Amino acid sequence: MKRKKKTKAPVNTAKETQERYRAYIKSIKLLFEKMVGPGYFEMLSPKLLAQFYKNRYPALKIIIDDDVIADTQSRESYRASITGLIKKCTLTLPSGEQIFISTFFTDLALIVHFVEFLSSHCIKEHVKMRTAFAPYLTSGDWLFQTKTRAFYTLSFTNEQFYDPIKGTLQFDVSDLALTKPGGRNQIRLRRLKNKLDKQEIDGFARPIVAIGDASVFVGDWTQWIQFDPARFGITHISDAEAKPLYIQHHALNRFEERTYSPKGFIQIYLAQTFIYGTPEVIVYRGQVLIACYCARHKVGYFLVSYHGDKWIIRTFLFLTNEGTPEGTKLKEIIGLEKEDAKYLMIDRVTAFLDYDIEHDQRLRDLFETAGCGSLFEYIKLFVRPEDGVKNSASIANYLFGKADEYGESIQI
């Protein structure tokens, strides 16, 4: 006799639905309490809770078209990267509580839209509720500022795919539920065409690209950065008018080589710094330098020069390089020359990652005294296998041996 095939037990869909419903309502109650404290969730009737569940916003979805990232593996890698970022990144509510960005784009957005647009029609104490939720409403500063910071954080996922020729990746959030209540909660990734030009420098036509801001709320370039010498007290240039800021391809490559960070970081960093902050600009030995910070850690300077109708970032100088105040200090203390820095690989982040410089007290004191201590914080952003980090004694012996030959008194 043939054995009868075992059939799977029927799934109790009603039971599963009830369990999902209870879990969702529990999470909404917790979010209510994180946002405004206890007592407000209880204003929602069972009928309203059922509507919350029925109309809940879908999870955030990233749409990547083939013409943006053509390679399938690269697309999946990108999607995994940004999904991981969304799952682990948190933000702080006005109450001081922490939530994940994923919650901000879904459940928090739904609550905010309900309180602002619907609560007056279905909650007796809607005035009390609106008062409690006032910091979160779309007319308040918190929601706009938090959206901007969240998009700014997500935008750095795009830096690895930046290409001065192919273009800049940026999001279009026009179909995001938080931007358009009831939207499909999708963010579409787009490739924007860069503003390219050429400039004759040292007798050669050099390719350059404009620094600009591509707003996620518009999905296109919205502002090209102007470099205003008067803003930074630059007086040795007779032309005091603000001019467009460009960057030479050479500078993009030097930044990537010397910091091990993607060159796409520069486009986002400079645009955001010029628009929303105050760049740290100095004139050092006749050269205009813009300080560069990666995750708030100073890593070097962009060298900028005036070219009549524009300002151009010519190169990127690592913090220890010749031509920076810190590089000069290293030379004053220990006689460090350009060739020495190159030989030891301390003219870039390489030696700081490959060797345990931060654990050698003499070396640490040396670099901190010269103003390069931020590099010890910067390297913490990288994964360094413990068994792969080399002893820095050879670097110390070279430098301090050279200092003895240099004939200077080392005071650290």
Coordinates of C-alpha atoms in Angstrom, one line a residue:
M1 CA 0.0 0.0 0.0
K2 CA 1.1 3.5 -0.8
R3 CA 1.7 5.7 2.1
K4 CA -0.5 8.7 2.3
K5 CA 1.3 11.9 2.0
K6 CA 1.3 13.9 5.2
T7 CA -0.6 17.1 4.8
K8 CA 0.4 20.2 6.7
A9 CA -1.9 21.3 9.4
P10 CA -4.1 24.2 8.3
V11 CA -2.8 27.6 9.4
N12 CA -5.0 29.4 11.8
T13 CA -5.0 32.7 10.0
A14 CA -7.4 34.3 12.4
K15 CA -5.2 33.4 15.3
E16 CA -2.1 34.7 13.6
T17 CA -3.9 37.9 12.7
Q18 CA -4.9 38.4 16.3
E19 CA -1.4 37.9 17.5
R20 CA 0.0 40.4 14.9
Y21 CA -2.7 42.9 15.9
R22 CA -1.9 42.6 19.6
A23 CA 1.8 42.9 19.0
Y24 CA 1.3 46.0 16.9
I25 CA -1.0 47.7 19.4
K26 CA 1.5 47.0 22.1
S27 CA 4.2 48.7 20.1
I28 CA 2.0 51.7 19.4
K29 CA 1.2 52.0 23.1
L30 CA 4.9 51.9 23.9
L31 CA 5.6 54.6 21.3
F32 CA 2.8 56.8 22.6
E33 CA 4.4 56.7 26.1
K34 CA 7.9 57.3 24.7
M35 CA 6.6 60.4 22.9
V36 CA 4.3 62.0 25.5
G37 CA 4.2 59.8 28.5
P38 CA 1.3 57.7 29.9
G39 CA -2.4 58.4 29.7
Y40 CA -2.7 59.5 26.0
F41 CA -2.8 56.1 24.4
E42 CA -5.8 55.3 26.6
M43 CA -7.8 58.1 24.7
L44 CA -8.0 55.8 21.7
S45 CA -11.1 53.6 21.5
P46 CA -10.9 50.0 20.3
K47 CA -12.4 51.1 17.1
L48 CA -9.7 53.7 16.6
L49 CA -7.0 51.1 17.4
A50 CA -8.5 48.9 14.7
Q51 CA -8.2 51.7 12.3
F52 CA -4.6 52.3 13.3
Y53 CA -3.8 48.7 12.5
K54 CA -5.7 48.7 9.2
N55 CA -4.1 52.0 8.0
R56 CA -0.6 51.4 9.4
Y57 CA 2.2 52.6 7.2
P58 CA 4.3 50.0 5.3
A59 CA 7.9 49.5 6.1
L60 CA 10.3 51.9 4.3
K61 CA 11.2 50.6 0.8
I62 CA 14.2 51.7 -1.2
I63 CA 13.7 51.7 -5.0
I64 CA 16.8 51.4 -7.1
D65 CA 16.4 51.5 -10.9
D66 CA 18.8 49.7 -13.2
D67 CA 20.1 52.9 -14.7
V68 CA 21.2 54.1 -11.3
I69 CA 23.2 51.0 -10.2
A70 CA 23.4 48.6 -13.2
D71 CA 25.1 45.7 -11.5
T72 CA 22.7 43.4 -9.7
Q73 CA 25.2 42.4 -7.0
S74 CA 26.0 46.1 -6.3
R75 CA 22.3 46.9 -6.1
E76 CA 21.7 44.2 -3.5
S77 CA 24.8 45.2 -1.6
Y78 CA 23.6 48.8 -1.5
R79 CA 20.1 47.7 -0.4
A80 CA 21.6 45.6 2.4
S81 CA 23.8 48.5 3.5
I82 CA 21.0 51.0 3.8
T83 CA 18.6 48.6 5.3
G84 CA 21.2 47.8 8.0
L85 CA 21.7 51.5 8.6
I86 CA 17.9 52.1 9.0
K87 CA 17.7 49.2 11.5
K88 CA 20.5 50.3 13.7
C89 CA 20.4 54.1 13.6
T90 CA 18.5 55.9 16.4
L91 CA 17.2 59.4 17.0
T92 CA 16.2 61.3 20.1
L93 CA 12.6 62.4 20.8
P94 CA 11.8 65.7 22.5
S95 CA 11.0 63.6 25.6
G96 CA 14.6 62.3 25.6
E97 CA 13.6 58.8 24.6
Q98 CA 15.3 57.0 21.8
I99 CA 13.7 55.3 18.7
F100 CA 15.0 53.7 15.6
I101 CA 14.8 55.6 12.3
S102 CA 12.6 52.8 10.9
T103 CA 10.0 53.6 13.6
F104 CA 10.3 57.3 12.8
F105 CA 9.3 56.7 9.2
T106 CA 6.4 54.4 10.0
D107 CA 4.6 54.3 13.3
L108 CA 5.7 57.8 14.5
A109 CA 4.7 59.3 11.2
L110 CA 1.2 57.6 11.5
I111 CA 0.7 58.9 15.0
V112 CA 1.7 62.4 14.1
H113 CA -0.6 62.5 11.1
F114 CA -3.5 61.1 13.1
V115 CA -3.1 63.7 15.9
E116 CA -2.6 66.6 13.5
F117 CA -5.3 65.8 11.0
L118 CA -7.9 63.4 12.5
S119 CA -7.9 63.6 16.3
S120 CA -10.3 66.6 16.4
H121 CA -12.9 64.5 14.7
C122 CA -12.8 61.4 16.9
I123 CA -11.3 62.2 20.3
K124 CA -13.2 64.2 22.9
E125 CA -10.0 65.4 24.6
H126 CA -8.3 66.2 21.3
V127 CA -7.1 69.7 22.5
K128 CA -5.2 68.0 25.4
M129 CA -3.7 65.5 23.0
R130 CA -2.7 68.1 20.4
T131 CA -1.0 70.1 23.1
A132 CA 1.0 67.2 24.3
F133 CA 2.1 66.3 20.7
A134 CA 2.8 69.9 19.7
P135 CA 6.6 69.4 19.3
Y136 CA 5.9 66.6 16.8
L137 CA 3.4 68.3 14.5
T138 CA 4.4 69.2 11.0
S139 CA 4.3 72.9 11.9
G140 CA 7.0 72.5 14.5
D141 CA 10.7 72.6 14.2
W142 CA 11.5 69.2 15.6
L143 CA 9.9 67.2 12.9
F144 CA 11.5 69.2 10.1
Q145 CA 14.9 69.2 11.7
T146 CA 14.7 65.5 12.5
K147 CA 13.7 64.6 9.0
T148 CA 16.6 66.6 7.6
R149 CA 19.1 64.9 10.0
A150 CA 17.6 61.5 9.1
F151 CA 17.9 62.1 5.4
Y152 CA 21.4 63.5 5.9
T153 CA 22.4 60.3 7.7
L154 CA 21.0 58.1 5.0
S155 CA 22.6 60.2 2.3
F156 CA 26.0 59.1 3.4
T157 CA 25.1 55.6 2.2
N158 CA 25.3 57.0 -1.3
E159 CA 28.9 58.3 -1.0
Q160 CA 30.4 55.0 -2.1
F161 CA 28.7 55.3 -5.5
Y162 CA 29.6 58.9 -6.3
D163 CA 31.4 59.4 -9.6
P164 CA 32.4 62.8 -10.8
I165 CA 31.6 61.8 -14.4
K166 CA 28.6 59.5 -14.0
G167 CA 26.9 61.6 -11.4
T168 CA 25.8 61.9 -7.7
L169 CA 23.3 59.6 -6.1
Q170 CA 20.5 61.2 -4.1
F171 CA 17.1 60.2 -2.8
D172 CA 13.7 61.3 -4.0
V173 CA 11.3 61.2 -1.0
S174 CA 8.2 62.6 -2.7
D175 CA 6.4 59.2 -2.1
L176 CA 7.4 58.9 1.6
A177 CA 4.6 58.6 4.0
L178 CA 6.2 61.2 6.3
T179 CA 6.4 63.7 3.4
K180 CA 3.0 62.8 1.8
P181 CA 0.5 61.3 4.3
G182 CA -0.8 58.0 2.9
G183 CA 2.2 57.7 0.5
R184 CA 3.6 54.3 -0.3
N185 CA 6.6 54.9 2.0
Q186 CA 9.1 54.5 -0.8
I187 CA 12.3 56.3 -1.4
R188 CA 13.6 56.3 -4.9
L189 CA 17.3 56.5 -5.5
R190 CA 18.3 58.7 -8.4
R191 CA 21.5 59.6 -10.2
L192 CA 21.9 63.3 -10.7
K193 CA 24.1 64.7 -13.5
N194 CA 27.1 66.6 -12.0
K195 CA 27.9 70.1 -13.1
L196 CA 31.2 69.5 -14.9
D197 CA 33.8 72.0 -16.3
K198 CA 37.5 72.3 -17.1
Q199 CA 40.0 74.8 -15.9
E200 CA 43.5 75.5 -17.1
I201 CA 45.9 75.0 -14.2
D202 CA 49.7 74.9 -14.5
G203 CA 49.3 74.8 -18.3
F204 CA 46.9 71.9 -18.4
A205 CA 43.1 71.7 -18.7
R206 CA 42.0 70.0 -15.5
P207 CA 38.6 68.4 -15.1
I208 CA 36.6 70.0 -12.2
V209 CA 33.1 69.4 -10.7
A210 CA 30.9 71.9 -8.9
I211 CA 30.0 71.5 -5.2
G212 CA 26.3 71.6 -4.7
D213 CA 23.3 70.5 -2.6
A214 CA 20.8 68.0 -3.9
S215 CA 17.8 68.2 -1.7
V216 CA 15.9 65.0 -1.0
F217 CA 12.7 67.0 -0.9
V218 CA 13.1 68.1 -4.5
G219 CA 15.1 65.2 -5.9
D220 CA 17.4 67.4 -7.9
W221 CA 20.2 70.0 -7.5
T222 CA 18.8 73.0 -5.6
Q223 CA 21.9 75.1 -4.7
W224 CA 25.4 75.5 -6.0
I225 CA 27.8 76.4 -3.3
Q226 CA 29.4 79.9 -3.4
F227 CA 32.8 80.6 -1.8
D228 CA 32.7 84.0 -0.2
P229 CA 36.1 85.3 0.7
A230 CA 34.7 88.2 2.8
R231 CA 32.8 85.6 4.9
F232 CA 36.2 84.1 6.0
G233 CA 38.2 87.3 6.3
I234 CA 40.3 86.6 3.2
T235 CA 41.8 89.9 2.2
H236 CA 44.8 89.0 0.0
I237 CA 42.4 88.4 -3.0
S238 CA 41.2 91.7 -4.5
D239 CA 37.9 90.2 -5.8
A240 CA 35.7 90.1 -2.7
E241 CA 32.6 88.7 -4.5
A242 CA 31.3 85.2 -3.8
K243 CA 32.1 82.7 -6.7
P244 CA 31.1 79.1 -7.4
L245 CA 33.1 76.4 -5.6
Y246 CA 34.5 73.6 -7.7
I247 CA 36.8 70.6 -6.9
Q248 CA 39.5 69.2 -9.1
H249 CA 39.3 65.4 -9.8
H250 CA 42.9 65.2 -8.4
A251 CA 41.6 66.4 -5.0
L252 CA 38.8 63.8 -4.9
N253 CA 41.4 61.1 -5.6
R254 CA 43.8 62.4 -3.0
F255 CA 41.1 62.5 -0.3
E256 CA 40.2 58.9 -1.0
E257 CA 43.8 57.7 -1.0
R258 CA 44.8 59.6 2.2
T259 CA 41.7 59.0 4.3
Y260 CA 40.3 55.7 3.0
S261 CA 36.9 57.3 2.9
P262 CA 34.8 57.4 -0.3
K263 CA 35.3 60.6 -2.4
G264 CA 31.5 61.0 -2.5
F265 CA 31.7 62.1 1.1
I266 CA 33.2 65.5 -0.1
Q267 CA 30.2 66.5 -2.1
I268 CA 27.8 65.9 0.8
Y269 CA 30.1 67.2 3.5
L270 CA 31.0 70.5 1.8
A271 CA 27.5 71.3 0.7
Q272 CA 26.0 70.6 4.2
T273 CA 28.8 72.5 5.9
F274 CA 28.5 75.6 3.7
I275 CA 24.7 75.7 3.9
Y276 CA 24.0 74.7 7.4
G277 CA 27.2 75.5 9.3
T278 CA 30.3 77.7 9.2
P279 CA 33.3 76.1 7.5
E280 CA 36.6 76.4 9.3
V281 CA 38.6 78.4 6.7
I282 CA 42.2 79.6 7.4
V283 CA 44.9 81.4 5.3
Y284 CA 48.1 79.6 6.1
R285 CA 51.4 80.7 4.5
G286 CA 49.4 82.4 1.7
Q287 CA 47.3 79.3 1.0
V288 CA 43.5 79.1 1.6
L289 CA 42.6 75.9 3.5
I290 CA 39.2 74.5 4.4
A291 CA 39.3 72.1 7.3
C292 CA 37.8 68.7 6.7
Y293 CA 36.1 66.6 9.4
C294 CA 35.0 63.0 9.1
A295 CA 32.4 62.1 11.7
R296 CA 33.5 65.2 13.7
H297 CA 37.2 64.1 13.6
K298 CA 39.6 66.5 11.8
V299 CA 41.5 64.6 9.1
G300 CA 43.0 67.4 7.0
Y301 CA 42.4 70.4 4.7
F302 CA 41.2 71.2 1.2
L303 CA 43.6 73.6 -0.5
V304 CA 41.5 76.2 -2.4
S305 CA 42.7 78.7 -5.1
Y306 CA 41.1 81.6 -6.8
H307 CA 40.6 81.4 -10.6
G308 CA 38.7 84.6 -11.6
D309 CA 35.2 83.3 -12.1
K310 CA 35.4 80.4 -9.6
W311 CA 37.3 79.0 -6.6
I312 CA 38.7 75.5 -7.0
I313 CA 39.7 72.9 -4.5
R314 CA 43.1 71.9 -5.9
T315 CA 44.0 69.0 -3.5
F316 CA 43.4 67.4 -0.2
L317 CA 46.1 67.6 2.5
F318 CA 46.1 65.0 5.2
L319 CA 46.6 66.4 8.7
T320 CA 50.3 65.4 8.8
N321 CA 51.1 66.7 5.3
E322 CA 53.5 69.5 4.5
G323 CA 51.5 72.7 4.0
T324 CA 49.3 72.3 7.1
P325 CA 49.8 73.9 10.5
E326 CA 50.0 70.4 12.0
G327 CA 52.6 69.3 9.5
T328 CA 54.7 72.4 10.2
K329 CA 54.4 71.6 14.0
L330 CA 55.7 68.0 13.4
K331 CA 58.6 69.4 11.5
E332 CA 59.4 71.9 14.3
I333 CA 59.2 69.2 17.0
I334 CA 60.9 66.3 15.3
G335 CA 62.3 67.5 12.0
L336 CA 59.8 65.6 9.9
E337 CA 60.3 66.1 6.2
K338 CA 57.9 65.2 3.3
E339 CA 60.0 62.2 2.3
D340 CA 60.0 60.9 5.9
A341 CA 56.2 61.1 6.2
K342 CA 55.9 59.3 2.8
Y343 CA 58.4 56.6 3.8
L344 CA 56.6 55.9 7.1
M345 CA 53.1 56.2 5.5
I346 CA 52.1 58.8 8.1
D347 CA 51.2 61.2 5.2
R348 CA 47.9 59.3 5.1
V349 CA 45.9 57.2 7.4
T350 CA 47.7 54.0 6.4
A351 CA 50.3 53.9 9.2
F352 CA 47.7 54.9 11.9
L353 CA 45.6 51.8 10.9
D354 CA 48.4 49.3 10.2
Y355 CA 50.5 50.1 13.3
D356 CA 49.6 50.6 17.0
I357 CA 50.8 54.2 17.1
E358 CA 48.1 55.1 19.6
H359 CA 49.5 52.7 22.1
D360 CA 53.1 54.0 21.9
Q361 CA 53.1 56.9 24.5
R362 CA 55.9 58.7 22.8
L363 CA 54.3 58.7 19.4
R364 CA 50.9 59.5 20.8
D365 CA 52.2 62.5 22.7
L366 CA 54.1 63.6 19.6
F367 CA 51.0 63.6 17.3
E368 CA 48.7 65.1 20.0
T369 CA 51.2 67.9 20.6
A370 CA 51.3 68.6 16.9
G371 CA 47.5 68.8 16.8
C372 CA 46.9 65.4 15.2
G373 CA 45.2 63.7 18.1
S374 CA 41.9 63.6 16.2
L375 CA 43.4 60.9 14.0
F376 CA 43.3 58.5 16.9
E377 CA 39.6 58.9 17.1
Y378 CA 39.1 58.7 13.4
I379 CA 40.8 55.3 13.1
K380 CA 38.2 53.9 15.6
L381 CA 35.7 54.2 12.7
F382 CA 37.5 51.4 10.9
V383 CA 37.6 47.6 11.7
R384 CA 41.1 46.7 12.6
P385 CA 41.9 43.0 13.2
E386 CA 43.9 42.9 16.4
D387 CA 46.3 40.3 15.2
G388 CA 46.9 42.3 12.0
V389 CA 48.1 45.6 13.7
K390 CA 51.9 45.8 13.7
N391 CA 54.1 47.1 16.5
S392 CA 55.0 50.8 15.9
A393 CA 58.5 50.6 17.5
S394 CA 60.1 50.9 14.1
I395 CA 58.3 54.2 13.4
A396 CA 59.2 55.5 16.9
N397 CA 62.9 54.6 16.5
Y398 CA 63.0 56.3 13.0
L399 CA 61.3 59.5 14.2
F400 CA 63.1 59.9 17.5
G401 CA 66.4 58.8 16.0
K402 CA 65.9 61.5 13.3
A403 CA 65.1 64.0 16.0
D404 CA 68.4 63.4 17.7
E405 CA 70.2 64.0 14.3
Y406 CA 68.0 67.0 13.8
G407 CA 69.6 68.5 16.9
E408 CA 66.4 69.8 18.4
S409 CA 65.2 69.5 22.0
I410 CA 62.1 67.5 22.0
Q411 CA 59.6 68.8 24.5
I412 CA 56.3 66.9 24.4

